[in-house]
PDB file of C-alpha atoms and ligand atoms in Angstrom:
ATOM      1  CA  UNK A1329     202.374  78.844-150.669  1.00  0.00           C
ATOM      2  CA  UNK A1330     199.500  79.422-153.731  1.00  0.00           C
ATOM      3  CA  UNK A1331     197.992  82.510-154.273  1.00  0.00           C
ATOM      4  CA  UNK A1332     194.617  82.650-155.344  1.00  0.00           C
ATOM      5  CA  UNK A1333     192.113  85.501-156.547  1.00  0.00           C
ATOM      6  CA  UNK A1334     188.472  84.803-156.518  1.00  0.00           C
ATOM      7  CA  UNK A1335     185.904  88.110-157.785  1.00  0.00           C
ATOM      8  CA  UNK A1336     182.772  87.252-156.359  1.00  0.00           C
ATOM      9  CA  UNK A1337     180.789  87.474-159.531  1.00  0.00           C
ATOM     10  CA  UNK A1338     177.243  86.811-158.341  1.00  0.00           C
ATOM     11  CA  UNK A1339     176.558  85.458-154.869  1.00  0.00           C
ATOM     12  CA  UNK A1340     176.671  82.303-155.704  1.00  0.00           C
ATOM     13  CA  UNK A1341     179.793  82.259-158.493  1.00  0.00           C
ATOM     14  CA  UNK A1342     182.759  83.131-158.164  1.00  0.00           C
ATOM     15  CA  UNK A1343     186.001  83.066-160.854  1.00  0.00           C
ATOM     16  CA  UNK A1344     189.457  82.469-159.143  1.00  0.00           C
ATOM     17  CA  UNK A1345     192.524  82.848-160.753  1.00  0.00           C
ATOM     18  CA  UNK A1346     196.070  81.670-159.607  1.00  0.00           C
ATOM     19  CA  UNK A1347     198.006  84.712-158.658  1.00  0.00           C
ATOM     20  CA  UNK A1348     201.732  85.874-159.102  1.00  0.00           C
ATOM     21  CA  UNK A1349     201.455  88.631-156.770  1.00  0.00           C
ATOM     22  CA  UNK A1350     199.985  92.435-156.039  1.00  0.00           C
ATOM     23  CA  UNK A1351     201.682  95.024-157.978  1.00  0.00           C
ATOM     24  CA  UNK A1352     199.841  97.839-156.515  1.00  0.00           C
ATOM     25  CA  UNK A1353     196.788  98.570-154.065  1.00  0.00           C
ATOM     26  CA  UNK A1354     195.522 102.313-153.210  1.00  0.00           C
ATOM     27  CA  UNK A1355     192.551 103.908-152.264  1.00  0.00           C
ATOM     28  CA  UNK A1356     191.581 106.313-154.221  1.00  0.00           C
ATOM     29  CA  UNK A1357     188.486 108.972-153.453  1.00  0.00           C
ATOM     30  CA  UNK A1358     186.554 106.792-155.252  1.00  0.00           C
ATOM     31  CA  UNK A1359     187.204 103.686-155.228  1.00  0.00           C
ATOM     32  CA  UNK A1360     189.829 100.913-154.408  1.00  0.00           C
ATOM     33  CA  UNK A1361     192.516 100.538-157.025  1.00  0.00           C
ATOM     34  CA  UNK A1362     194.233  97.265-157.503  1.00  0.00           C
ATOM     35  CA  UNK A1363     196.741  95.490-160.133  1.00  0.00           C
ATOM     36  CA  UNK A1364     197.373  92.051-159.978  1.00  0.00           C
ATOM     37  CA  UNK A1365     199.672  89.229-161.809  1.00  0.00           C
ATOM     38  CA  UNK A1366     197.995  86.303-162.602  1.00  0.00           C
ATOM     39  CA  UNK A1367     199.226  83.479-164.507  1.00  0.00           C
ATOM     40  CA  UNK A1368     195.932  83.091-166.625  1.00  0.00           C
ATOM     41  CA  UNK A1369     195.427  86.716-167.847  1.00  0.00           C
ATOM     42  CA  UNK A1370     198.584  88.540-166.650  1.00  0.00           C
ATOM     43  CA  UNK A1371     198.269  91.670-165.253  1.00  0.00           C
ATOM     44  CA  UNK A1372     194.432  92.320-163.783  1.00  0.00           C
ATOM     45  CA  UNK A1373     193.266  96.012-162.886  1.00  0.00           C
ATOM     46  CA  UNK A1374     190.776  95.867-159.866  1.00  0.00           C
ATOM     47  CA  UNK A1375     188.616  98.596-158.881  1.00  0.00           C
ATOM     48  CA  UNK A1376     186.526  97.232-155.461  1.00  0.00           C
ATOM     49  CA  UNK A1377     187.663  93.975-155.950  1.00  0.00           C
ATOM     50  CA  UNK A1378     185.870  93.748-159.853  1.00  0.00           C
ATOM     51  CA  UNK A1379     187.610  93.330-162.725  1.00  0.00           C
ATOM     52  CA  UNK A1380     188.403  95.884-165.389  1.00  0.00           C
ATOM     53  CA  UNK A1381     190.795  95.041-167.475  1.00  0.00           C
ATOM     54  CA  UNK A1382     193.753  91.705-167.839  1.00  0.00           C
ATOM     55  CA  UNK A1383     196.074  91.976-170.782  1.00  0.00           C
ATOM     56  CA  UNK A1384     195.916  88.870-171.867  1.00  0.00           C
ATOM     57  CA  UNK A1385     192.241  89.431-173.211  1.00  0.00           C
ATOM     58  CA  UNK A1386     191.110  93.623-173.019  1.00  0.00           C
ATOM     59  CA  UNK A1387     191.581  93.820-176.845  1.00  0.00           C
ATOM     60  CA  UNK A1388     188.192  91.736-176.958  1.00  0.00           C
ATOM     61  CA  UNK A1389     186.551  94.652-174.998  1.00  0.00           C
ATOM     62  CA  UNK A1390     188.245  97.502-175.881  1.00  0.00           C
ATOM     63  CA  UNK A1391     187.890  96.563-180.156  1.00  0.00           C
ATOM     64  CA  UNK A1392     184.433  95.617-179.764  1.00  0.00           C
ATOM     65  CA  UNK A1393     182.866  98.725-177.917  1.00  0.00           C
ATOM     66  CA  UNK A1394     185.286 101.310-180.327  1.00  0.00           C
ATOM     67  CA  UNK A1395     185.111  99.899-183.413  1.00  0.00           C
ATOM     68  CA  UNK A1396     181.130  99.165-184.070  1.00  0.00           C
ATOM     69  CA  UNK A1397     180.586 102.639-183.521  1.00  0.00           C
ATOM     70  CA  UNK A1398     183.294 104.300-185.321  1.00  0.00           C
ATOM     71  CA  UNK A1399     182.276 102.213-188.381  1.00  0.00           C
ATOM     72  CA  UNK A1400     178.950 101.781-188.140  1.00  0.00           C
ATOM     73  CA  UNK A1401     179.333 106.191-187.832  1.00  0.00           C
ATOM     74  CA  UNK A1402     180.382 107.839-191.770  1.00  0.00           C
ATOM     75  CA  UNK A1403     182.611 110.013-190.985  1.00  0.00           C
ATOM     76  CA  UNK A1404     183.551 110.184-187.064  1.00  0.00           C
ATOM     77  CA  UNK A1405     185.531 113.326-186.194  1.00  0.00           C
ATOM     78  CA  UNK A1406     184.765 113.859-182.467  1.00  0.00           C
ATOM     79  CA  UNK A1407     184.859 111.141-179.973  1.00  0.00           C
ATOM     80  CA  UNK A1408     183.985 110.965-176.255  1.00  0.00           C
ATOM     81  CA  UNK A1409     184.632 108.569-173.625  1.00  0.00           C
ATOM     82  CA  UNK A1410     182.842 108.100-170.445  1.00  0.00           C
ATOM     83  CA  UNK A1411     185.065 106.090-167.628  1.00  0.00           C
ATOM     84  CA  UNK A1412     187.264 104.504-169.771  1.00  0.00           C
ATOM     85  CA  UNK A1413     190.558 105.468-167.920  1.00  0.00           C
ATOM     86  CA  UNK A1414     192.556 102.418-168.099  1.00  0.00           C
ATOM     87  CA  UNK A1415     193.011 103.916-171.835  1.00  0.00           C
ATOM     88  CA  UNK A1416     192.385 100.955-173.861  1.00  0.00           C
ATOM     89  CA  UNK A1417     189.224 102.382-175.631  1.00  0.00           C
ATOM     90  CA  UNK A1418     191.361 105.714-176.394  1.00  0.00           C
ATOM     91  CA  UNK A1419     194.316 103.238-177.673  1.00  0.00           C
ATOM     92  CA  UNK A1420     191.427 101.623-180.516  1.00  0.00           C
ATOM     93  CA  UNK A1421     189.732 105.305-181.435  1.00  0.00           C
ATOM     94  CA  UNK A1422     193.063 106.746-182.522  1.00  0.00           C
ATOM     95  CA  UNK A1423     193.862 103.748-184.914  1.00  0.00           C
ATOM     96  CA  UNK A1424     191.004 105.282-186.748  1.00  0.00           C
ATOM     97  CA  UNK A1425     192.106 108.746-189.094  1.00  0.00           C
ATOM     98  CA  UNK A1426     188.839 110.502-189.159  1.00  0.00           C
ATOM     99  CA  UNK A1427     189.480 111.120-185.428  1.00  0.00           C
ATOM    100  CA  UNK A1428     190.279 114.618-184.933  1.00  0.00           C
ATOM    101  CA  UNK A1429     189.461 114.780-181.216  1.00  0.00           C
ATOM    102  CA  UNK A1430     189.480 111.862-178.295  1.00  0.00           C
ATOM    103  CA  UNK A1431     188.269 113.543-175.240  1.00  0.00           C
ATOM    104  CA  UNK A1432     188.480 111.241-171.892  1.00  0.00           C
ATOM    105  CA  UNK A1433     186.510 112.101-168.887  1.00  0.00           C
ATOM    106  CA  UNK A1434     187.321 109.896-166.240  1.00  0.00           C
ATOM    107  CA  UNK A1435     186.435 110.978-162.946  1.00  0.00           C
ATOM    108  CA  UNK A1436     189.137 109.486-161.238  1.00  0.00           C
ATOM    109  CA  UNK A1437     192.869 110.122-162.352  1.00  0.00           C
ATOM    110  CA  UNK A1438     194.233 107.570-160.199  1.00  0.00           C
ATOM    111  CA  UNK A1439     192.975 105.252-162.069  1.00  0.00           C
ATOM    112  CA  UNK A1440     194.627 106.880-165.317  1.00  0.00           C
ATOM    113  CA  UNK A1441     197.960 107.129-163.330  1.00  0.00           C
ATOM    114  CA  UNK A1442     197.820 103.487-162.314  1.00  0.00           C
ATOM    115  CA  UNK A1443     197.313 102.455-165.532  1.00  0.00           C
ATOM    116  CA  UNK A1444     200.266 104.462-167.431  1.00  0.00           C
ATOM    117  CA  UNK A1445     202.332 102.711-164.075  1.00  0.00           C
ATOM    118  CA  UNK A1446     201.205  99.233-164.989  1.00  0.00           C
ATOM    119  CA  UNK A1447     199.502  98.597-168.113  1.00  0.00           C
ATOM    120  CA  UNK A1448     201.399 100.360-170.550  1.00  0.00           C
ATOM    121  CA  UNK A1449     200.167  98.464-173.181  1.00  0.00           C
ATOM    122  CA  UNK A1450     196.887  99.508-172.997  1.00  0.00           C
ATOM    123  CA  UNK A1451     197.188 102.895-171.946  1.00  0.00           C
ATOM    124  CA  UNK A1452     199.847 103.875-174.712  1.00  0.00           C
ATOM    125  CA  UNK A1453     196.905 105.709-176.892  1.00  0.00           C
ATOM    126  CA  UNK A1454     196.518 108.545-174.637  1.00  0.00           C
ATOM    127  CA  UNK A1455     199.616 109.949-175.699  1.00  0.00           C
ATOM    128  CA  UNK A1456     198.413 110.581-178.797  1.00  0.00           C
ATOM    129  CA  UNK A1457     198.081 114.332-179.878  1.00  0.00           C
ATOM    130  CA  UNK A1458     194.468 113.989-180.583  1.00  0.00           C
ATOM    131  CA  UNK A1459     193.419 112.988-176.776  1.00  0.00           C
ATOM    132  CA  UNK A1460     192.371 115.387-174.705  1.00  0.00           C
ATOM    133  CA  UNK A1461     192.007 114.206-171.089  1.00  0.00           C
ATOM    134  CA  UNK A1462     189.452 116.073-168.465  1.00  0.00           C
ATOM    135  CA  UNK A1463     189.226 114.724-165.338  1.00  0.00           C
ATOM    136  CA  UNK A1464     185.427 115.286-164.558  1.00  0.00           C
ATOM    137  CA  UNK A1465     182.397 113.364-164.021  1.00  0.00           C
ATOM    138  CA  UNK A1466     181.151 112.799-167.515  1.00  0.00           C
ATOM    139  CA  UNK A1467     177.352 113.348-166.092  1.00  0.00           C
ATOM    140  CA  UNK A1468     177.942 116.720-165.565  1.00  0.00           C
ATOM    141  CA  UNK A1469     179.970 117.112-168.867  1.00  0.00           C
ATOM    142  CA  UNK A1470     177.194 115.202-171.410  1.00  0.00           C
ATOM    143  CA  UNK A1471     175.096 117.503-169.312  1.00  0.00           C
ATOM    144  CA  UNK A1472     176.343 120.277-170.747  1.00  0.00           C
ATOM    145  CA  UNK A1473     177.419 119.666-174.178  1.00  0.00           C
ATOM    146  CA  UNK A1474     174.867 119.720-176.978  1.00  0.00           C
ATOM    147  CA  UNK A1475     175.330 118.582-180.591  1.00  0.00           C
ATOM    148  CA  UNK A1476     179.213 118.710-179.646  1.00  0.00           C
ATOM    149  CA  UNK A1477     180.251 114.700-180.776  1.00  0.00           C
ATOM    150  CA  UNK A1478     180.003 112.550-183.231  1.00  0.00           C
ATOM    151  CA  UNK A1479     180.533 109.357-181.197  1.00  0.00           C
ATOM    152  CA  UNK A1480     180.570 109.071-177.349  1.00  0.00           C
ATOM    153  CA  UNK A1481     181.355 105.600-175.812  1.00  0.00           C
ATOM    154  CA  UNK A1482     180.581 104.985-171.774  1.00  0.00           C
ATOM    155  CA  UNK A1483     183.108 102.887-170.982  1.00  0.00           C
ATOM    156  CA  UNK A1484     181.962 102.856-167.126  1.00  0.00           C
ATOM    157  CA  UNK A1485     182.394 100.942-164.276  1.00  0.00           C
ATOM    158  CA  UNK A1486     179.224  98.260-162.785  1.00  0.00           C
ATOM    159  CA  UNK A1487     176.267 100.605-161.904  1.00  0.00           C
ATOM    160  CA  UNK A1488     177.377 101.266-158.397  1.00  0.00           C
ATOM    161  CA  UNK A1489     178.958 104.445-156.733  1.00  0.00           C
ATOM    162  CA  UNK A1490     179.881 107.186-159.823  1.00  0.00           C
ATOM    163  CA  UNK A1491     178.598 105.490-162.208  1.00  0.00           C
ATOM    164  CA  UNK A1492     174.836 104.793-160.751  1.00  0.00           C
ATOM    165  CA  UNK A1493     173.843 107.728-163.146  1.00  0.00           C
ATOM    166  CA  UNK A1494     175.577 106.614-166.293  1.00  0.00           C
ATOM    167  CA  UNK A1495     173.026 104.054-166.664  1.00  0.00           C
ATOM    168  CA  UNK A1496     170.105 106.665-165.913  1.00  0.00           C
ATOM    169  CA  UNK A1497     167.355 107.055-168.705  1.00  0.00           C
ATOM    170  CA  UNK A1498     168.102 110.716-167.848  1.00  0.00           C
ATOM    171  CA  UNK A1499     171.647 110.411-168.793  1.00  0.00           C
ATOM    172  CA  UNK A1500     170.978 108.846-172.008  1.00  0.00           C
ATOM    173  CA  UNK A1501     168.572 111.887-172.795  1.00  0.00           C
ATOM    174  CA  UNK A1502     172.130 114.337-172.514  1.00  0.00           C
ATOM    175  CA  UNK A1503     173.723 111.454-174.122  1.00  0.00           C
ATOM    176  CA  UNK A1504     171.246 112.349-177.016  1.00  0.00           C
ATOM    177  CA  UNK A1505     171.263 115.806-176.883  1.00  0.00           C
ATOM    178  CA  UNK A1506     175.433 116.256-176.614  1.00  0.00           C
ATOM    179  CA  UNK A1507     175.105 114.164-180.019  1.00  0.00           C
ATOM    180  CA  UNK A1508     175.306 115.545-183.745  1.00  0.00           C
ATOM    181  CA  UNK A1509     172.013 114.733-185.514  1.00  0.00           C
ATOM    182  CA  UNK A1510     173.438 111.967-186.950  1.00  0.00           C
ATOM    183  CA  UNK A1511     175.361 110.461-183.711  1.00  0.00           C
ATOM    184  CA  UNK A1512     175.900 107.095-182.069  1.00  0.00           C
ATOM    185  CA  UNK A1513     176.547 106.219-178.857  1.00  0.00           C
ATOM    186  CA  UNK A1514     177.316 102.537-177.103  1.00  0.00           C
ATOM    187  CA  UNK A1515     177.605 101.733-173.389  1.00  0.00           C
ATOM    188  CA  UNK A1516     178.679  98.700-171.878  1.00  0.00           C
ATOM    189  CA  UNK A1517     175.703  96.832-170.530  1.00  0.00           C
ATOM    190  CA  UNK A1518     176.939  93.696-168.118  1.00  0.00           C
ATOM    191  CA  UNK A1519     176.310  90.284-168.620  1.00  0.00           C
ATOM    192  CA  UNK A1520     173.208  89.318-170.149  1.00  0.00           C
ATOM    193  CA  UNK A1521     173.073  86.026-168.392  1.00  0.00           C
ATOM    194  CA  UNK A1522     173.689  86.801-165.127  1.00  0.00           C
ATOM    195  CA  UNK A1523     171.828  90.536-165.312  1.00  0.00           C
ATOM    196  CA  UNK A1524     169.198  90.146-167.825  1.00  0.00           C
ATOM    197  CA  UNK A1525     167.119  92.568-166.230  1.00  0.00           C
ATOM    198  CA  UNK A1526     169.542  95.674-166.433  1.00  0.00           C
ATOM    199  CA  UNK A1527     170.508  94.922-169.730  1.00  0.00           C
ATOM    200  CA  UNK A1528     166.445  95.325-170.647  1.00  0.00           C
ATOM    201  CA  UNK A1529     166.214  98.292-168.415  1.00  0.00           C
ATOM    202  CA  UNK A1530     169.353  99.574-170.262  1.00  0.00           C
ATOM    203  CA  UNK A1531     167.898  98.635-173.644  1.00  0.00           C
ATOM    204  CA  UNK A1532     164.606 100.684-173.198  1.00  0.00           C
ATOM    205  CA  UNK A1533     166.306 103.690-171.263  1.00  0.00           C
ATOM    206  CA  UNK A1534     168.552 103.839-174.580  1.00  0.00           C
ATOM    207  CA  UNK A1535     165.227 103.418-176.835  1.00  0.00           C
ATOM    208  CA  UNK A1536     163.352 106.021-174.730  1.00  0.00           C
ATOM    209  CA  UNK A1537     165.754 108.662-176.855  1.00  0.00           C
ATOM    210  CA  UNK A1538     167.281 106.951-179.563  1.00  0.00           C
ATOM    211  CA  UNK A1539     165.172 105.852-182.698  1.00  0.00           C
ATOM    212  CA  UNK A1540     167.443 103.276-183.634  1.00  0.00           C
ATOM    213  CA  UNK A1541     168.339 101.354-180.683  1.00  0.00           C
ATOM    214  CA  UNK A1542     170.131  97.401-180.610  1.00  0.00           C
ATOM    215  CA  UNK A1543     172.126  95.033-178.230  1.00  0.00           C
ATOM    216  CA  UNK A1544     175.473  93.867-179.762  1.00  0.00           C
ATOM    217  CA  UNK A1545     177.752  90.833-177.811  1.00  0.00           C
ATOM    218  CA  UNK A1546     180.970  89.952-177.792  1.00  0.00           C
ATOM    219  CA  UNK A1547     182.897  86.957-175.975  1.00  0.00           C
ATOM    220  CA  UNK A1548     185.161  88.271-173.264  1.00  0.00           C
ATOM    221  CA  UNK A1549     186.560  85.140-170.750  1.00  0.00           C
ATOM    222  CA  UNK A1550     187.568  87.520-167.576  1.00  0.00           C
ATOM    223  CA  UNK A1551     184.011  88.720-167.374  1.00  0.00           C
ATOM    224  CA  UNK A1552     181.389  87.329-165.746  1.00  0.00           C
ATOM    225  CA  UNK A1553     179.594  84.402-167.545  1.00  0.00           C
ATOM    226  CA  UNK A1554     181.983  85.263-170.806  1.00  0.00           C
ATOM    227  CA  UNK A1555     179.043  86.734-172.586  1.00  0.00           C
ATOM    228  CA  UNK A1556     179.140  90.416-172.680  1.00  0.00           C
ATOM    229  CA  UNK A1557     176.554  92.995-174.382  1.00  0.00           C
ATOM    230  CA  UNK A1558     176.649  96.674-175.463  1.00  0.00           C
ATOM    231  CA  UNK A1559     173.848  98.777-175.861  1.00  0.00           C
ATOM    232  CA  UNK A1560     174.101 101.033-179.238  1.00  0.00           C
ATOM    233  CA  UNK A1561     172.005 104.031-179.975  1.00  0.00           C
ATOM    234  CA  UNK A1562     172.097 105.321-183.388  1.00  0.00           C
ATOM    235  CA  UNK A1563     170.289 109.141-184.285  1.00  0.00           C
ATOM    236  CA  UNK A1564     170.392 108.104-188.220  1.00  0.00           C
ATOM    237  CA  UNK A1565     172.431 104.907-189.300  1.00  0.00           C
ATOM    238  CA  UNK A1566     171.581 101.086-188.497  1.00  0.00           C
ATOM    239  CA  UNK A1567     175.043 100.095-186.334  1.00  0.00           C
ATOM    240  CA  UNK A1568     174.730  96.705-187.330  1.00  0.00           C
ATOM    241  CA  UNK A1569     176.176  98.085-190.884  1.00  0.00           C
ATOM    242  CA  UNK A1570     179.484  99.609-191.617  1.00  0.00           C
ATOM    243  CA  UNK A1571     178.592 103.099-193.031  1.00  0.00           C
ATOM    244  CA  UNK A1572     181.790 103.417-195.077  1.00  0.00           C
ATOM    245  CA  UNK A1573     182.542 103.065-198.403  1.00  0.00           C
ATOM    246  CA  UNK A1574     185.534 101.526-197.709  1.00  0.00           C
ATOM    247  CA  UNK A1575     186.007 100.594-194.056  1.00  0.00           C
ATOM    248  CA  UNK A1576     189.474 101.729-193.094  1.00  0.00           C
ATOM    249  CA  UNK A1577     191.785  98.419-192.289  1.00  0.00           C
ATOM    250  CA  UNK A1578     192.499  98.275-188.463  1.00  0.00           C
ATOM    251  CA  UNK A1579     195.309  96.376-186.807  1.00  0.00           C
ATOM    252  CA  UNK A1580     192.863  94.233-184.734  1.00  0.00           C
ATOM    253  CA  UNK A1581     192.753  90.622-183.395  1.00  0.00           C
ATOM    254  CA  UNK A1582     188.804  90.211-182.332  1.00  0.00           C
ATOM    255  CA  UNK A1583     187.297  92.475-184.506  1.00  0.00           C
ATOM    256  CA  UNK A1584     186.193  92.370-188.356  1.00  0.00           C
ATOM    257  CA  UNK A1585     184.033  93.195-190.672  1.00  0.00           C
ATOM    258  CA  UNK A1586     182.236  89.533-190.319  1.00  0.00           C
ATOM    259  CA  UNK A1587     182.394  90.439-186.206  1.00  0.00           C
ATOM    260  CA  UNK A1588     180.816  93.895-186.707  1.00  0.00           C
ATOM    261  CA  UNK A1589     177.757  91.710-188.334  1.00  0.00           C
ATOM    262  CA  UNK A1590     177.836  88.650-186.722  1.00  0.00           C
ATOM    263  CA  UNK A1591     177.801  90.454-183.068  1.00  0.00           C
ATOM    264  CA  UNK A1592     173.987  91.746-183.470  1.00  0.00           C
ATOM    265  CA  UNK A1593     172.698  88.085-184.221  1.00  0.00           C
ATOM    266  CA  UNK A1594     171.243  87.521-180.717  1.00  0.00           C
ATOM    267  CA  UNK A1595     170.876  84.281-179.023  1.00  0.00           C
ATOM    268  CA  UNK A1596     167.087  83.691-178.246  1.00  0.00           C
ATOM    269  CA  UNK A1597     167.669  84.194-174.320  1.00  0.00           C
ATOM    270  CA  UNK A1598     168.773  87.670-175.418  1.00  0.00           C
ATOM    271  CA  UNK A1599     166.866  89.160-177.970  1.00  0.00           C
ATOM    272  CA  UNK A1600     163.872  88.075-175.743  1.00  0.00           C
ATOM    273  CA  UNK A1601     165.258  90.789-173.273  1.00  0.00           C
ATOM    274  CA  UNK A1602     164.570  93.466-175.909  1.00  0.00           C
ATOM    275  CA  UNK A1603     161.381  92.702-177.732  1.00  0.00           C
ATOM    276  CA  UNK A1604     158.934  95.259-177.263  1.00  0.00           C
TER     277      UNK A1604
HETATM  278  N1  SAM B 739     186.187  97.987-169.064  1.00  0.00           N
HETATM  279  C1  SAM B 739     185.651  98.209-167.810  1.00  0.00           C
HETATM  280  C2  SAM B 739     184.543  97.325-167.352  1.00  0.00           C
HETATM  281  O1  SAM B 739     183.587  97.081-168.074  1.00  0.00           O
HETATM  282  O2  SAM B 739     184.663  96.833-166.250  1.00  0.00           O
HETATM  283  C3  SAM B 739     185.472  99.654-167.457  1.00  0.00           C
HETATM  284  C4  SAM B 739     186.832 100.232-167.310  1.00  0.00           C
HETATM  285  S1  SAM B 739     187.147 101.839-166.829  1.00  0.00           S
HETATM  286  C5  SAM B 739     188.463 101.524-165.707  1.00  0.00           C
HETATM  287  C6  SAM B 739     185.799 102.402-165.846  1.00  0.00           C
HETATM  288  C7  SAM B 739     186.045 103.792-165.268  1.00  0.00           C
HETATM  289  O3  SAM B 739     184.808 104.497-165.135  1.00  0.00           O
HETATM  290  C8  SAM B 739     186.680 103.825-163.877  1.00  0.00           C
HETATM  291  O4  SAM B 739     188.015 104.222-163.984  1.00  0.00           O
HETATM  292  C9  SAM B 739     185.838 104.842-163.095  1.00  0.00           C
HETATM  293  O5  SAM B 739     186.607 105.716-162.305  1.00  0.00           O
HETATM  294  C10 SAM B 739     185.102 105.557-164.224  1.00  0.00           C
HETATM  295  N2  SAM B 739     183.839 106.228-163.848  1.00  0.00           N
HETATM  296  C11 SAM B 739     182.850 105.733-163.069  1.00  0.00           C
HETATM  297  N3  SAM B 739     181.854 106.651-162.954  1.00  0.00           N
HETATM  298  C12 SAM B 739     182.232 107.743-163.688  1.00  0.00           C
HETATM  299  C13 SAM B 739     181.631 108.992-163.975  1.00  0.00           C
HETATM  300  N4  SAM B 739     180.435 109.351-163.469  1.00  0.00           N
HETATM  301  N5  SAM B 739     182.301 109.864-164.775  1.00  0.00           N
HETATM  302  C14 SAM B 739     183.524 109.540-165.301  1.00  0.00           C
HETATM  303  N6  SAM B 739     184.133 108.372-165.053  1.00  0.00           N
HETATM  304  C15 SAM B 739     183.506 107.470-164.273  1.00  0.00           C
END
């Protein structure tokens, strides 16, 4: 007998993937929690039947939405992550040595306990001394932090349950607020094909606060459509250039200094989205 796993990726698309087995399947109080073997992308992590995160391509994900912030940022010293709890954002931030502090606020540990369990690979960062994990929901804490980070990275779920807010014009207004005056942060912003209107509702939610506001993409083949975009909002430095004088080497296998460029070049389809 075949197993197969198809995530219903718009109503009328669907991407299916031949299946080892389940490893894992729990409800959580938030959500349902899932890890699949595949034989295309290895081990999958599911929350409500979407995925998160496969090992054979999260470094294309987890590079792209740490890096172009840390780099495009001086001199980064404290970092925050929104969501993120798989741990493969936390795994990128420490490569970098101007980190002093990683803090994590995912509002569900489960997920972060799953993820020790069965993707070790990716959540091996938050081990590190640096990371300090608060299990929260990071409305509340952006809420009430001001001028507290240098960086802070919302590495969320889709917009539905918890993380509704998190793409709130609102939230990107304590977003702004819980920055230094010279802060960045980046969300992750969906598909651009197959949700062009959220990423331009994004887009100006992020440019209601943010002077400097742009849409970066990277290719990522276990989301849906492939084409992926992140929504950067800078206080004082363009992220589309590496504020360092020399940009610290990274053990990396998507992103470079040619990436960090090359991913704010915008297809037409896309930069239509964000004109004015
Ligand atoms: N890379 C992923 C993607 O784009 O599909 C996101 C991965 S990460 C697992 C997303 C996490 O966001 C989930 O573990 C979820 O529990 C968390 N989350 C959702 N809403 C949240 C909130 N308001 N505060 C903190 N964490 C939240």
């Amino acid at each position: 007998m075949e197993l197969w796993y198809t995530e219903k990726q718009t109503e009328y698309v669907g991407m299916t993937c031949k299946a080892k087995g389940t490893l894992m399947r729990k409800r959580s109080q938030y959500q349902d929690i899932a890890v699949i073997d595949t034989e295309q992308f290895g081990r999958m992590l599911l929350l409500d039947g979407i995925v998160q995160t496969t090992v054979a391509d999260e470094f294309v994900y987890h590079e792209m939405i740490a890096h172009v912030p840390l780099n495009a940022h001086p001199h980064p010293r404290k970092v925050a992550v929104i969501g993120g709890g798989d741990g493969g954002t936390i795994r990128e931030i420490v490569k970098h040595d101007t980190v002093e502090k990683a803090v994590l606020l995912e509002i569900d540990s489960e997920v972060i306990e799953t993820s020790r369990r069965y993707l070790p690979e990716i959540a091996c960062g938050l081990d590190d001394e640096r990371v300090e994990i608060l299990i929260a929901d990071g409305i509340a804490h952006i809420r009430e932090s001001k001028n507290t980070y240098d960086v802070i990275i919302i590495d969320s779920t889709d917009p539905v349950g918890p993380a509704v807010g998190l793409f709130t014009p609102e939230f990107y207004g304590s977003v702004y607020e819980a920055l230094k005056d010279d802060g960045i942060m980046v969300a992750q912003t969906e598909s651009p094909y197959y949700e062009p209107e959220r990423v331009r509702q994004t887009y100006l939610g992020v440019n209601a606060h943010f002077p400097i506001t742009k849409l970066y993409l990277a290719y990522i083949p276990s989301y849906s459509s492939g084409l992926w975009s992140f929504t950067i909002g800078a206080k004082r430095h363009d992220p589309a250039v590496i504020n360092r004088e020399r940009p610290q080497p990274l053990t990396t296998r998507y992103y470079n200094v040619d990436v960090h460029k090359a991913a704010f070049g915008l297809p037409e389809f896309v930069r239509e989205l964000v004109q004015p």
